[in-house]
């Protein structure tokens, strides 16, 4: 469920892509690239090259009753230790509640996820599950297994991750017991190594970067069974490291007979090693 990781994704997409001198001195370059790819997989964002201690991201709806809060703690060299995301959303017709937690253990990383969507006190979606991310001997996450129930129906999705010679994720292939979750995602990078596009049968995202490595904007088109969702995130303020502190998010969803448009303010706080 892509939306479960929304807070982590927003935070990771917004970080600077220029590696600091301090990171180069304290972290092995290959291991740092592997750790960045692992974080990219878990958070479904772009690979981070600044070295985090923590980040905290808050999202608040401007014309919709919606709030989310994400907090993450890291070990050195961008190894995610744990993270949490909570989200509450009420658009007047339906309500969403979401909780997401992840922790690192001896086997890799393990998530716990729960989401409910209701309309007029009737439950439309009830999702509960966990995902196990398993690294290989080099530390790269190569596979994940998501075990979940969707409206009391048990299911499982297994995903394999392919890399290029620079330890960048270039393909994610998901096989699921529910056909809806069958998906192959391709990832593309520019000559500087910046993630510029992710593409699958359901969702396509393009990202824009400045000449000095600051993330500027991302645009996503998501195809749902009964609608198409267009999401734009655009940064308006950066910190000294070049990571985004303030961004505006716009969601435009087009149905057969109507279109909705919601805007959100996103604020981030980063602490670095």
PDB file of C-alpha atoms in Angstrom, residues 9-208:
ATOM      1  CA  UNK A   9       8.187   9.322   1.061  1.00  0.00           C
ATOM      2  CA  UNK A  10       7.587  13.061   1.411  1.00  0.00           C
ATOM      3  CA  UNK A  11      10.592  13.421   3.703  1.00  0.00           C
ATOM      4  CA  UNK A  12      12.971  11.388   1.583  1.00  0.00           C
ATOM      5  CA  UNK A  13      11.987  12.944  -1.736  1.00  0.00           C
ATOM      6  CA  UNK A  14      12.702  16.395  -0.324  1.00  0.00           C
ATOM      7  CA  UNK A  15      16.306  15.835   0.764  1.00  0.00           C
ATOM      8  CA  UNK A  16      19.388  17.201  -0.920  1.00  0.00           C
ATOM      9  CA  UNK A  17      21.253  14.926  -3.313  1.00  0.00           C
ATOM     10  CA  UNK A  18      24.738  16.385  -2.799  1.00  0.00           C
ATOM     11  CA  UNK A  19      26.883  14.274  -0.468  1.00  0.00           C
ATOM     12  CA  UNK A  20      28.607  16.341   2.212  1.00  0.00           C
ATOM     13  CA  UNK A  21      32.344  16.157   2.914  1.00  0.00           C
ATOM     14  CA  UNK A  22      31.589  14.886   6.415  1.00  0.00           C
ATOM     15  CA  UNK A  23      29.657  11.919   5.033  1.00  0.00           C
ATOM     16  CA  UNK A  24      32.515  11.084   2.678  1.00  0.00           C
ATOM     17  CA  UNK A  25      34.960  11.059   5.582  1.00  0.00           C
ATOM     18  CA  UNK A  26      32.941   8.933   7.981  1.00  0.00           C
ATOM     19  CA  UNK A  27      31.093   6.462   5.710  1.00  0.00           C
ATOM     20  CA  UNK A  28      32.374   4.020   3.128  1.00  0.00           C
ATOM     21  CA  UNK A  29      31.078   5.233  -0.235  1.00  0.00           C
ATOM     22  CA  UNK A  30      29.776   1.835  -1.336  1.00  0.00           C
ATOM     23  CA  UNK A  31      28.047   1.156   1.954  1.00  0.00           C
ATOM     24  CA  UNK A  32      26.547   4.650   1.936  1.00  0.00           C
ATOM     25  CA  UNK A  33      25.085   3.970  -1.523  1.00  0.00           C
ATOM     26  CA  UNK A  34      23.637   0.665  -0.297  1.00  0.00           C
ATOM     27  CA  UNK A  35      22.128   2.320   2.776  1.00  0.00           C
ATOM     28  CA  UNK A  36      20.634   5.058   0.610  1.00  0.00           C
ATOM     29  CA  UNK A  37      19.043   2.458  -1.670  1.00  0.00           C
ATOM     30  CA  UNK A  38      17.624   0.575   1.324  1.00  0.00           C
ATOM     31  CA  UNK A  39      16.070   3.770   2.643  1.00  0.00           C
ATOM     32  CA  UNK A  40      14.737   4.532  -0.830  1.00  0.00           C
ATOM     33  CA  UNK A  41      12.994   1.127  -0.950  1.00  0.00           C
ATOM     34  CA  UNK A  42      11.498   1.414   2.534  1.00  0.00           C
ATOM     35  CA  UNK A  43      10.327   4.998   2.145  1.00  0.00           C
ATOM     36  CA  UNK A  44       9.472   4.889  -1.588  1.00  0.00           C
ATOM     37  CA  UNK A  45      11.295   8.137  -2.268  1.00  0.00           C
ATOM     38  CA  UNK A  46      14.612   9.167  -3.807  1.00  0.00           C
ATOM     39  CA  UNK A  47      18.003   7.997  -2.467  1.00  0.00           C
ATOM     40  CA  UNK A  48      19.356  10.251   0.295  1.00  0.00           C
ATOM     41  CA  UNK A  49      22.999  11.314   0.397  1.00  0.00           C
ATOM     42  CA  UNK A  50      22.990  13.615   3.410  1.00  0.00           C
ATOM     43  CA  UNK A  51      23.612  11.818   6.703  1.00  0.00           C
ATOM     44  CA  UNK A  52      20.549  12.047   8.974  1.00  0.00           C
ATOM     45  CA  UNK A  53      20.196  11.807  12.730  1.00  0.00           C
ATOM     46  CA  UNK A  54      16.445  12.398  12.642  1.00  0.00           C
ATOM     47  CA  UNK A  55      13.717  13.932  10.561  1.00  0.00           C
ATOM     48  CA  UNK A  56      10.221  15.119  11.415  1.00  0.00           C
ATOM     49  CA  UNK A  57       7.609  15.868   8.740  1.00  0.00           C
ATOM     50  CA  UNK A  58       4.151  17.367   9.304  1.00  0.00           C
ATOM     51  CA  UNK A  59       1.411  17.741   6.698  1.00  0.00           C
ATOM     52  CA  UNK A  60      -1.748  19.794   7.174  1.00  0.00           C
ATOM     53  CA  UNK A  61      -4.630  20.243   4.764  1.00  0.00           C
ATOM     54  CA  UNK A  62      -5.456  23.800   3.718  1.00  0.00           C
ATOM     55  CA  UNK A  63      -8.942  23.086   2.343  1.00  0.00           C
ATOM     56  CA  UNK A  64      -9.468  19.610   3.792  1.00  0.00           C
ATOM     57  CA  UNK A  65      -9.455  18.221   7.330  1.00  0.00           C
ATOM     58  CA  UNK A  66      -6.229  16.242   7.074  1.00  0.00           C
ATOM     59  CA  UNK A  67      -3.060  15.923   9.180  1.00  0.00           C
ATOM     60  CA  UNK A  68      -0.102  13.573   9.164  1.00  0.00           C
ATOM     61  CA  UNK A  69       3.007  13.272  11.311  1.00  0.00           C
ATOM     62  CA  UNK A  70       6.178  11.299  10.523  1.00  0.00           C
ATOM     63  CA  UNK A  71       9.244  10.864  12.724  1.00  0.00           C
ATOM     64  CA  UNK A  72      12.362   8.844  11.910  1.00  0.00           C
ATOM     65  CA  UNK A  73      15.572   8.040  13.810  1.00  0.00           C
ATOM     66  CA  UNK A  74      18.816   6.918  12.152  1.00  0.00           C
ATOM     67  CA  UNK A  75      22.067   5.253  13.019  1.00  0.00           C
ATOM     68  CA  UNK A  76      25.214   6.546  11.328  1.00  0.00           C
ATOM     69  CA  UNK A  77      25.582   6.415   7.536  1.00  0.00           C
ATOM     70  CA  UNK A  78      21.805   6.633   6.927  1.00  0.00           C
ATOM     71  CA  UNK A  79      20.795   3.316   8.456  1.00  0.00           C
ATOM     72  CA  UNK A  80      17.144   3.688   9.443  1.00  0.00           C
ATOM     73  CA  UNK A  81      16.611   2.625  13.067  1.00  0.00           C
ATOM     74  CA  UNK A  82      12.877   3.229  13.406  1.00  0.00           C
ATOM     75  CA  UNK A  83      10.080   5.433  12.087  1.00  0.00           C
ATOM     76  CA  UNK A  84       6.398   6.129  12.638  1.00  0.00           C
ATOM     77  CA  UNK A  85       3.670   7.749  10.566  1.00  0.00           C
ATOM     78  CA  UNK A  86       0.134   8.638  11.629  1.00  0.00           C
ATOM     79  CA  UNK A  87      -2.485  10.154   9.343  1.00  0.00           C
ATOM     80  CA  UNK A  88      -6.064  11.339   9.764  1.00  0.00           C
ATOM     81  CA  UNK A  89      -8.129  12.572   6.821  1.00  0.00           C
ATOM     82  CA  UNK A  90     -11.789  13.607   6.421  1.00  0.00           C
ATOM     83  CA  UNK A  91     -12.942  15.022   3.074  1.00  0.00           C
ATOM     84  CA  UNK A  92     -16.578  15.282   4.160  1.00  0.00           C
ATOM     85  CA  UNK A  93     -17.589  12.099   2.349  1.00  0.00           C
ATOM     86  CA  UNK A  94     -15.071   9.582   3.695  1.00  0.00           C
ATOM     87  CA  UNK A  95     -12.618   9.289   6.569  1.00  0.00           C
ATOM     88  CA  UNK A  96      -9.174   7.682   6.604  1.00  0.00           C
ATOM     89  CA  UNK A  97      -7.063   6.625   9.584  1.00  0.00           C
ATOM     90  CA  UNK A  98      -3.568   5.282   9.086  1.00  0.00           C
ATOM     91  CA  UNK A  99      -0.716   4.079  11.297  1.00  0.00           C
ATOM     92  CA  UNK A 100       2.679   2.867  10.128  1.00  0.00           C
ATOM     93  CA  UNK A 101       5.688   1.736  12.175  1.00  0.00           C
ATOM     94  CA  UNK A 102       9.031   0.315  11.156  1.00  0.00           C
ATOM     95  CA  UNK A 103      11.982  -0.922  13.170  1.00  0.00           C
ATOM     96  CA  UNK A 104      15.344  -2.420  12.393  1.00  0.00           C
ATOM     97  CA  UNK A 105      16.215  -5.823  13.852  1.00  0.00           C
ATOM     98  CA  UNK A 106      18.768  -8.605  13.337  1.00  0.00           C
ATOM     99  CA  UNK A 107      17.055  -9.800  10.132  1.00  0.00           C
ATOM    100  CA  UNK A 108      16.597  -6.427   8.443  1.00  0.00           C
ATOM    101  CA  UNK A 109      13.527  -4.222   8.828  1.00  0.00           C
ATOM    102  CA  UNK A 110       9.966  -5.031   9.845  1.00  0.00           C
ATOM    103  CA  UNK A 111       6.876  -2.858   9.448  1.00  0.00           C
ATOM    104  CA  UNK A 112       3.461  -2.868  11.076  1.00  0.00           C
ATOM    105  CA  UNK A 113       0.715  -1.171   9.065  1.00  0.00           C
ATOM    106  CA  UNK A 114      -2.981  -0.437   9.574  1.00  0.00           C
ATOM    107  CA  UNK A 115      -5.440   1.647   7.551  1.00  0.00           C
ATOM    108  CA  UNK A 116      -9.208   2.077   7.596  1.00  0.00           C
ATOM    109  CA  UNK A 117     -11.457   4.058   5.264  1.00  0.00           C
ATOM    110  CA  UNK A 118     -15.072   4.631   6.260  1.00  0.00           C
ATOM    111  CA  UNK A 119     -18.061   6.378   4.699  1.00  0.00           C
ATOM    112  CA  UNK A 120     -21.128   7.212   6.784  1.00  0.00           C
ATOM    113  CA  UNK A 121     -19.906   4.810   9.491  1.00  0.00           C
ATOM    114  CA  UNK A 122     -19.594   1.994   6.948  1.00  0.00           C
ATOM    115  CA  UNK A 123     -16.138   0.478   6.523  1.00  0.00           C
ATOM    116  CA  UNK A 124     -14.990   0.566   2.905  1.00  0.00           C
ATOM    117  CA  UNK A 125     -11.387  -0.552   3.448  1.00  0.00           C
ATOM    118  CA  UNK A 126      -9.843  -2.354   6.393  1.00  0.00           C
ATOM    119  CA  UNK A 127      -6.138  -3.064   5.913  1.00  0.00           C
ATOM    120  CA  UNK A 128      -3.712  -4.641   8.386  1.00  0.00           C
ATOM    121  CA  UNK A 129      -0.331  -6.148   7.649  1.00  0.00           C
ATOM    122  CA  UNK A 130       3.403  -6.292   8.037  1.00  0.00           C
ATOM    123  CA  UNK A 131       6.338  -6.236   5.647  1.00  0.00           C
ATOM    124  CA  UNK A 132       9.689  -7.935   6.124  1.00  0.00           C
ATOM    125  CA  UNK A 133      12.621  -6.380   4.208  1.00  0.00           C
ATOM    126  CA  UNK A 134      15.538  -8.802   3.844  1.00  0.00           C
ATOM    127  CA  UNK A 135      19.093  -7.722   2.899  1.00  0.00           C
ATOM    128  CA  UNK A 136      21.722  -9.884   1.194  1.00  0.00           C
ATOM    129  CA  UNK A 137      25.296 -10.420   2.426  1.00  0.00           C
ATOM    130  CA  UNK A 138      26.345  -6.949   1.229  1.00  0.00           C
ATOM    131  CA  UNK A 139      23.497  -5.322   3.156  1.00  0.00           C
ATOM    132  CA  UNK A 140      21.314  -4.493   0.142  1.00  0.00           C
ATOM    133  CA  UNK A 141      17.596  -5.166   0.441  1.00  0.00           C
ATOM    134  CA  UNK A 142      16.912  -7.664  -2.336  1.00  0.00           C
ATOM    135  CA  UNK A 143      13.476  -8.953  -1.347  1.00  0.00           C
ATOM    136  CA  UNK A 144      10.473  -8.061   0.761  1.00  0.00           C
ATOM    137  CA  UNK A 145       7.399 -10.023   1.809  1.00  0.00           C
ATOM    138  CA  UNK A 146       4.194  -8.187   2.693  1.00  0.00           C
ATOM    139  CA  UNK A 147       1.641 -10.318   4.562  1.00  0.00           C
ATOM    140  CA  UNK A 148      -1.707  -8.633   5.070  1.00  0.00           C
ATOM    141  CA  UNK A 149      -5.462  -8.826   5.289  1.00  0.00           C
ATOM    142  CA  UNK A 150      -7.646  -6.606   3.120  1.00  0.00           C
ATOM    143  CA  UNK A 151     -11.249  -6.536   4.276  1.00  0.00           C
ATOM    144  CA  UNK A 152     -10.609  -9.804   6.144  1.00  0.00           C
ATOM    145  CA  UNK A 153      -9.152 -11.475   3.052  1.00  0.00           C
ATOM    146  CA  UNK A 154      -5.600 -12.798   3.713  1.00  0.00           C
ATOM    147  CA  UNK A 155      -2.995 -12.112   1.038  1.00  0.00           C
ATOM    148  CA  UNK A 156       0.720 -11.849   0.412  1.00  0.00           C
ATOM    149  CA  UNK A 157       2.919  -9.805  -1.922  1.00  0.00           C
ATOM    150  CA  UNK A 158       6.563 -10.653  -2.638  1.00  0.00           C
ATOM    151  CA  UNK A 159       8.788  -7.992  -4.206  1.00  0.00           C
ATOM    152  CA  UNK A 160      12.266  -8.376  -5.704  1.00  0.00           C
ATOM    153  CA  UNK A 161      14.616  -5.403  -6.194  1.00  0.00           C
ATOM    154  CA  UNK A 162      17.174  -5.122  -9.010  1.00  0.00           C
ATOM    155  CA  UNK A 163      20.241  -2.847  -8.924  1.00  0.00           C
ATOM    156  CA  UNK A 164      22.747  -1.379 -11.363  1.00  0.00           C
ATOM    157  CA  UNK A 165      26.533  -1.387 -10.945  1.00  0.00           C
ATOM    158  CA  UNK A 166      26.327   1.760  -8.787  1.00  0.00           C
ATOM    159  CA  UNK A 167      24.000   0.113  -6.240  1.00  0.00           C
ATOM    160  CA  UNK A 168      21.005   2.115  -7.453  1.00  0.00           C
ATOM    161  CA  UNK A 169      17.560   0.519  -7.501  1.00  0.00           C
ATOM    162  CA  UNK A 170      16.432   0.239 -11.126  1.00  0.00           C
ATOM    163  CA  UNK A 171      13.510  -2.203 -10.945  1.00  0.00           C
ATOM    164  CA  UNK A 172      10.979  -3.485  -8.415  1.00  0.00           C
ATOM    165  CA  UNK A 173       8.928  -6.554  -9.358  1.00  0.00           C
ATOM    166  CA  UNK A 174       5.947  -7.440  -7.158  1.00  0.00           C
ATOM    167  CA  UNK A 175       4.079 -10.764  -7.336  1.00  0.00           C
ATOM    168  CA  UNK A 176       0.920 -11.004  -5.263  1.00  0.00           C
ATOM    169  CA  UNK A 177      -1.865 -13.401  -4.421  1.00  0.00           C
ATOM    170  CA  UNK A 178      -4.190 -10.463  -5.242  1.00  0.00           C
ATOM    171  CA  UNK A 179      -3.907  -9.375  -8.864  1.00  0.00           C
ATOM    172  CA  UNK A 180      -4.334  -5.684  -7.995  1.00  0.00           C
ATOM    173  CA  UNK A 181      -0.899  -5.684  -6.299  1.00  0.00           C
ATOM    174  CA  UNK A 182       0.941  -7.306  -9.219  1.00  0.00           C
ATOM    175  CA  UNK A 183       3.283  -4.585 -10.477  1.00  0.00           C
ATOM    176  CA  UNK A 184       6.666  -3.861 -12.046  1.00  0.00           C
ATOM    177  CA  UNK A 185       8.210  -0.447 -11.401  1.00  0.00           C
ATOM    178  CA  UNK A 186      11.137   0.954 -13.408  1.00  0.00           C
ATOM    179  CA  UNK A 187      13.367   3.722 -12.006  1.00  0.00           C
ATOM    180  CA  UNK A 188      15.455   6.149 -14.091  1.00  0.00           C
ATOM    181  CA  UNK A 189      18.334   8.462 -13.117  1.00  0.00           C
ATOM    182  CA  UNK A 190      20.029  11.364 -14.897  1.00  0.00           C
ATOM    183  CA  UNK A 191      23.760  11.652 -15.599  1.00  0.00           C
ATOM    184  CA  UNK A 192      24.311  13.134 -12.111  1.00  0.00           C
ATOM    185  CA  UNK A 193      22.707  10.103 -10.487  1.00  0.00           C
ATOM    186  CA  UNK A 194      19.513  11.933  -9.488  1.00  0.00           C
ATOM    187  CA  UNK A 195      16.250   9.971  -9.561  1.00  0.00           C
ATOM    188  CA  UNK A 196      14.115  11.584 -12.270  1.00  0.00           C
ATOM    189  CA  UNK A 197      11.370   9.050 -13.001  1.00  0.00           C
ATOM    190  CA  UNK A 198       9.537   6.032 -11.612  1.00  0.00           C
ATOM    191  CA  UNK A 199       7.079   4.248 -13.847  1.00  0.00           C
ATOM    192  CA  UNK A 200       4.639   1.360 -13.505  1.00  0.00           C
ATOM    193  CA  UNK A 201       1.313   0.374 -14.993  1.00  0.00           C
ATOM    194  CA  UNK A 202      -0.559   2.211 -12.240  1.00  0.00           C
ATOM    195  CA  UNK A 203       1.641   5.161 -11.283  1.00  0.00           C
ATOM    196  CA  UNK A 204       4.174   7.447 -12.964  1.00  0.00           C
ATOM    197  CA  UNK A 205       6.302  10.075 -11.193  1.00  0.00           C
ATOM    198  CA  UNK A 206       8.751  12.648 -12.556  1.00  0.00           C
ATOM    199  CA  UNK A 207      11.158  14.626 -10.349  1.00  0.00           C
ATOM    200  CA  UNK A 208      12.972  17.911 -11.000  1.00  0.00           C
TER     201      UNK A 208
END
